[in-house]
Coordinates of C-alpha atoms and ligand atoms in Angstrom, one line a residue:
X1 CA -61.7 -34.2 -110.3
X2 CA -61.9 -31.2 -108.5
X3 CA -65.6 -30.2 -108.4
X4 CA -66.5 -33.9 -109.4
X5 CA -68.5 -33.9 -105.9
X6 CA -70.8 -31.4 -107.1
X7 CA -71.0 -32.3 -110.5
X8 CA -72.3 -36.3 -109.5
X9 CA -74.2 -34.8 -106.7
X10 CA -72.5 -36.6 -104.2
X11 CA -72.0 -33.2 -101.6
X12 CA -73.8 -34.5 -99.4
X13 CA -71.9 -37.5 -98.8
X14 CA -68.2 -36.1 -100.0
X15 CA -68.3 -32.5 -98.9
X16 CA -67.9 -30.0 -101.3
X17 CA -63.7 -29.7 -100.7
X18 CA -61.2 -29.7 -103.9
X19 CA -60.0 -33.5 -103.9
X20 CA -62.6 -35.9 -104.3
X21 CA -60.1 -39.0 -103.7
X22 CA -59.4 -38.0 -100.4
X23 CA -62.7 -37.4 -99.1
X24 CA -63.4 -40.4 -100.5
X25 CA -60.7 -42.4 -99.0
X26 CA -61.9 -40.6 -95.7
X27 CA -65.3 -42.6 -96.1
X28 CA -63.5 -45.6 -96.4
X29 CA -61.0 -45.2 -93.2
X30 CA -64.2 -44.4 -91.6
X31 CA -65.6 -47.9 -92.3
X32 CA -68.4 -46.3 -94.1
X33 CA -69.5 -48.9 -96.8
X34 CA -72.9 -48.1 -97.8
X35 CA -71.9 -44.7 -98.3
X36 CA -69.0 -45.7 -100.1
X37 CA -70.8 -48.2 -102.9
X38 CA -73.3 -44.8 -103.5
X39 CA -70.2 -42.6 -104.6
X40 CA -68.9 -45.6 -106.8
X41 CA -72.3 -46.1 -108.2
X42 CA -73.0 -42.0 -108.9
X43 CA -69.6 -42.1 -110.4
X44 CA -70.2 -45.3 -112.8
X45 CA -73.5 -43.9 -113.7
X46 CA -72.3 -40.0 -114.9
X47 CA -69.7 -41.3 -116.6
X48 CA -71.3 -43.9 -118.5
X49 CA -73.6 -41.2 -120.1
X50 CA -71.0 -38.9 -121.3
X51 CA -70.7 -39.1 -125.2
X52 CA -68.5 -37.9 -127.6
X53 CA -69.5 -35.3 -130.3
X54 CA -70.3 -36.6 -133.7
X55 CA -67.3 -33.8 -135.3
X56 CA -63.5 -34.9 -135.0
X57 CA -62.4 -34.5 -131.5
X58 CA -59.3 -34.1 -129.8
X59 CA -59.3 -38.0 -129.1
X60 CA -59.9 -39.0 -133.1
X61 CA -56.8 -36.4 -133.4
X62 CA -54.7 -38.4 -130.9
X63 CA -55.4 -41.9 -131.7
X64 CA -55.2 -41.7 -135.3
X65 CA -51.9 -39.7 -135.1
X66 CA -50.5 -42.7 -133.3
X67 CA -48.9 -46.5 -134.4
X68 CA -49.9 -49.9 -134.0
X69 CA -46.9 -50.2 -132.0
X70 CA -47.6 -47.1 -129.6
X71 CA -50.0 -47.8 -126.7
X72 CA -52.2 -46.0 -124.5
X73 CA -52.3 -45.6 -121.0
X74 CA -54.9 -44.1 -119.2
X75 CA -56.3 -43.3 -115.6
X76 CA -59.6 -42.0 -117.2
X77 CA -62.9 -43.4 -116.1
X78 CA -64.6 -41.8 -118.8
X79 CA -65.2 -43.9 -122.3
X80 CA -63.7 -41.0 -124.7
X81 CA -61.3 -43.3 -125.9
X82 CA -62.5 -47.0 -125.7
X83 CA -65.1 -44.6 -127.6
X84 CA -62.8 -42.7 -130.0
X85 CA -61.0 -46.3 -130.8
X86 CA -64.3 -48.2 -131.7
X87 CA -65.6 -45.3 -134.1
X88 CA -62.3 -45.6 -135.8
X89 CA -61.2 -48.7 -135.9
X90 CA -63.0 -49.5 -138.9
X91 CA -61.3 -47.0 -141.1
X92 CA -59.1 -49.2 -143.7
X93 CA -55.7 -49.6 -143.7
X94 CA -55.6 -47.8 -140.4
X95 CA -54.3 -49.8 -137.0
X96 CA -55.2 -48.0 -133.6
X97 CA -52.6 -48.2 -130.5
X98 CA -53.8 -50.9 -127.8
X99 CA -55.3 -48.7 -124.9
X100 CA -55.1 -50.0 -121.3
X101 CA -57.4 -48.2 -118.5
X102 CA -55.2 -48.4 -115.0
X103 CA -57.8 -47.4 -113.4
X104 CA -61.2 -49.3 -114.6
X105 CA -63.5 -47.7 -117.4
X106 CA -67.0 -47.5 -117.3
X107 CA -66.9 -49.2 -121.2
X108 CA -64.8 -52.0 -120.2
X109 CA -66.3 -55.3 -118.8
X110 CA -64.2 -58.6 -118.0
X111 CA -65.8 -62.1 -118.7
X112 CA -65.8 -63.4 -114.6
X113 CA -65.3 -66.8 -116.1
X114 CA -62.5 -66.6 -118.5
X115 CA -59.4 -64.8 -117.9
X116 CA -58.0 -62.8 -120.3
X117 CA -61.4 -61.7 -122.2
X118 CA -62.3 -58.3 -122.0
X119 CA -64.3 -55.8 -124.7
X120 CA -67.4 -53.8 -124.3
X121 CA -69.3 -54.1 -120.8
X122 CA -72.5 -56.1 -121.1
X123 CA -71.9 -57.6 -124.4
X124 CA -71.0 -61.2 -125.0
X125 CA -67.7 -63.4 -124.0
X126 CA -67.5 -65.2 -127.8
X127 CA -65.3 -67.6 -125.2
X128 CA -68.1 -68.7 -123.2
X129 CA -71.5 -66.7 -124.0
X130 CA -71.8 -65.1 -120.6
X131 CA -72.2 -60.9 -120.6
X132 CA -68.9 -59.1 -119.7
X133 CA -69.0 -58.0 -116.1
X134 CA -68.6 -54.0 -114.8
X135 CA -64.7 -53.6 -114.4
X136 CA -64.6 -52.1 -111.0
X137 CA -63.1 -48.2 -111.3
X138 CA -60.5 -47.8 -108.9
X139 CA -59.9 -45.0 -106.7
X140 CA -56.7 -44.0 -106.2
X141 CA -55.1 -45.1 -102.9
X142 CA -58.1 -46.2 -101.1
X143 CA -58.3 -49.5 -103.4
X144 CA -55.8 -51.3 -102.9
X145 CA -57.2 -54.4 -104.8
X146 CA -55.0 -53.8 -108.0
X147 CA -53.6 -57.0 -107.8
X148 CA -56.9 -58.5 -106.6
X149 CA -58.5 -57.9 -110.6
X150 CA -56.9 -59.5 -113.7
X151 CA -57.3 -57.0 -115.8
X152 CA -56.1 -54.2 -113.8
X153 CA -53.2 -56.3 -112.4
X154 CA -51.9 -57.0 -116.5
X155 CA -52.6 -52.9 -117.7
X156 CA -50.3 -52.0 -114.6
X157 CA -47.7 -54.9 -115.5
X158 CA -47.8 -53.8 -118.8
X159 CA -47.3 -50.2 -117.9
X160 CA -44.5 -51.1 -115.8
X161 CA -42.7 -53.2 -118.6
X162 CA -43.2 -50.5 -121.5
X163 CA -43.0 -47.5 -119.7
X164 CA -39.1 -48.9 -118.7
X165 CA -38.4 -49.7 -122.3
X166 CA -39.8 -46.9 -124.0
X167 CA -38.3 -44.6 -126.5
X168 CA -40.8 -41.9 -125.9
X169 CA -43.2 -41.2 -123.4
X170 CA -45.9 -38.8 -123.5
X171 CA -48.2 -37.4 -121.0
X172 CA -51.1 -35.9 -122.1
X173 CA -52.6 -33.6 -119.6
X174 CA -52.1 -35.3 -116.1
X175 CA -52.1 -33.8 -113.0
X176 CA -50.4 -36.6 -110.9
X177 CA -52.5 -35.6 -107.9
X178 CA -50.8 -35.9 -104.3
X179 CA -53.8 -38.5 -103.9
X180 CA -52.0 -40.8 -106.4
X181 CA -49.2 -41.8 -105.6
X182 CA -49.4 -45.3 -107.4
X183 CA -49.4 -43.3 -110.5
X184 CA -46.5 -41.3 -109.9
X185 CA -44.5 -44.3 -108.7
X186 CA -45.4 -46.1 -112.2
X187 CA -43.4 -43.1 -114.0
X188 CA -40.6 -42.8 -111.9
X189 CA -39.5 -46.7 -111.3
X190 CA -40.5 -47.7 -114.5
X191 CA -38.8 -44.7 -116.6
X192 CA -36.9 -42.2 -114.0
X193 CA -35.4 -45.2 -112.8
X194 CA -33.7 -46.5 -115.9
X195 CA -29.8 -46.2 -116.2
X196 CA -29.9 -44.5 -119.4
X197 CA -31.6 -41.4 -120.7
X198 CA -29.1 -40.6 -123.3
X199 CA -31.9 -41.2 -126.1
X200 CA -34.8 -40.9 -124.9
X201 CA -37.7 -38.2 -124.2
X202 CA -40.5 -37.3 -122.4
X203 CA -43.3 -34.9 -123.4
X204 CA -45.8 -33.3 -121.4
X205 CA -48.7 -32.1 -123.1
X206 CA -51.2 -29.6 -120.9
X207 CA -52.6 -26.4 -121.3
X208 CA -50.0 -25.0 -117.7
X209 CA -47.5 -22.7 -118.9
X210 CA -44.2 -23.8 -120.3
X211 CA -41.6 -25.1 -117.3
X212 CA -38.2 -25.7 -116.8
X213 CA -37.9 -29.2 -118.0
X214 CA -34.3 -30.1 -116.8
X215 CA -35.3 -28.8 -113.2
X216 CA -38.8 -31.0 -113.4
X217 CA -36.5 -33.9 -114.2
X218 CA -33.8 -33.3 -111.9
X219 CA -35.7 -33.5 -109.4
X220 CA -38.1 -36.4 -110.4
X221 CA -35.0 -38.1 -110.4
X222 CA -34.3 -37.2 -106.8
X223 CA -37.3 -38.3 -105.2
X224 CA -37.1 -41.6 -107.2
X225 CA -34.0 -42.4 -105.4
Ligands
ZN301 ZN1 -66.1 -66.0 -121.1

C-alpha cells in the first residue's frame, strides 16, 4: 500500500506520502467526492488487470495445503486467490477452504436482487438472471458502510465467530496498518479476547525477522483490555 499512489497514478490527487488510506480518508473529511469516486475507480481498474502466472504460485501452494474446513480471510483487493481457488477447484478429489474478502474484491460481484448470491463479477445470478454487481472495495476507516453491504457485513460476522473459536490462526503477511484499526480489532476481540489460550496457536507468516512472540502477545493482550 505504500507506493500504491504512484503505482495507480493517483499522485496527483493522493500526494505521493507512505499511507495511501490516510490520504485518502483526508479526501473524504475534506468532502471531496468527485475526487474520491476517481481513486476508487483507478484502484478497481489496476487491480482487476493483475493476473497470476500460469506456473505454481505461492497462492496454488497455500490453498491446496489447506482443508475444507479451514477458511480464508482476506483484506486483499487483488483477485490472486478468488483466482488461485477457481483454477483449482476443479482438481479431483480435492476441496478448497471457503475464502471471504473483508474488504471487497475486484473478482467478487453480489446479485443486487437476491441476498446471499455472490460468484464472479459480471456473470449471471442462476437465482434470478441478472449480472452480479461490483462489490464495493472498502477503505479502511474512511468507509464505514460495512454493515451497510450484505456481503461484507456476513465475511466480518463470520470472521468474528471463527476467529473466536479457532484452534489455529494464521496470518499470512499482514501489516495491520495504524490506518486499520477495524482489522486489528477483529483479531484481538474475536481471539485475544477469549478466556482460554491453553491450546491454541497463532502463526505469523512474513518475510520481518523473527520476534519475541510472548512479548507480541502480552501485550496484544494489553491493549485488548
Ligand atoms: Zn439474483
Amino acid at each position: 500500500m505504500n507506493d500504491l499512489a504512484e503505482t495507480v497514478g493517483l499522485t496527483s490527487i493522493l500526494g505521493s506520502g507512505e499511507n495511501f488510506e490516510l490520504a485518502y480518508e483526508q479526501l473524504i473529511r475534506q468532502g471531496c467526492d468527485h475526487e474520491a469516486a476517481r481513486v476508487r475507480r483507478a484502484v478497481w481498474d489496476y487491480f482487476v488487470d493483475l493476473e497470476l502466472p500460469d506456473d505454481v504460485t505461492v497462492y496454488d501452494q497455500l490453498i491446496l495445503s489447506l482443508r475444507a474446513k479451514d477458511l480464508i480471510f482476506t483484506f486483499n483487493w487483488d483477485p490472486f486467490l478468488f483466482d488461485t481457488w477457481a483454477r483449482n477447484s476443479c482438481i479431483d478429489g480435492v476441496q478448497l477452504p471457503e475464502i471471504h474478502f473483508l474488504h471487497g474484491n475486484v473478482r467478487v460481484g453480489i446479485c443486487k436482487g437476491c441476498c446471499g448470491k455472490w460468484g464472479r463479477v459480471f456473470t449471471v445470478c442462476p437465482e434470478c438472471g441478472d449480472r452480479f454487481s461490483e462489490l464495493p472495495l472498502l477503505f479502511p476507516e474512511s468507509d464505514k458502510n460495512y454493515e451497510g453491504n450484505w456481503y461484507i457485513r456476513s465475511a466480518w460476522e463470520q470472521a468474528k465467530e471463527l476467529i473466536a473459536n479457532a484452534f489455529t490462526v494464521t496470518v499470512f503477511g499482514y501489516g495491520a496498518p495504524a490506518s486499520d484499526r477495524r482489522a486489528v480489532e477483529l483479531l484481538k476481540r474475536a481471539w485475544l479476547s477469549q478466556e482460554s489460550h491453553v491450546f491454541k496457536q497463532v502463526e505469523v507468516v512474513d518475510i520481518k525477522k523473527e520476534i519475541d512472540c510472548d512479548s507480541l502477545y502480552n501485550s496484544a493482550k494489553a491493549c485488548s483490555k
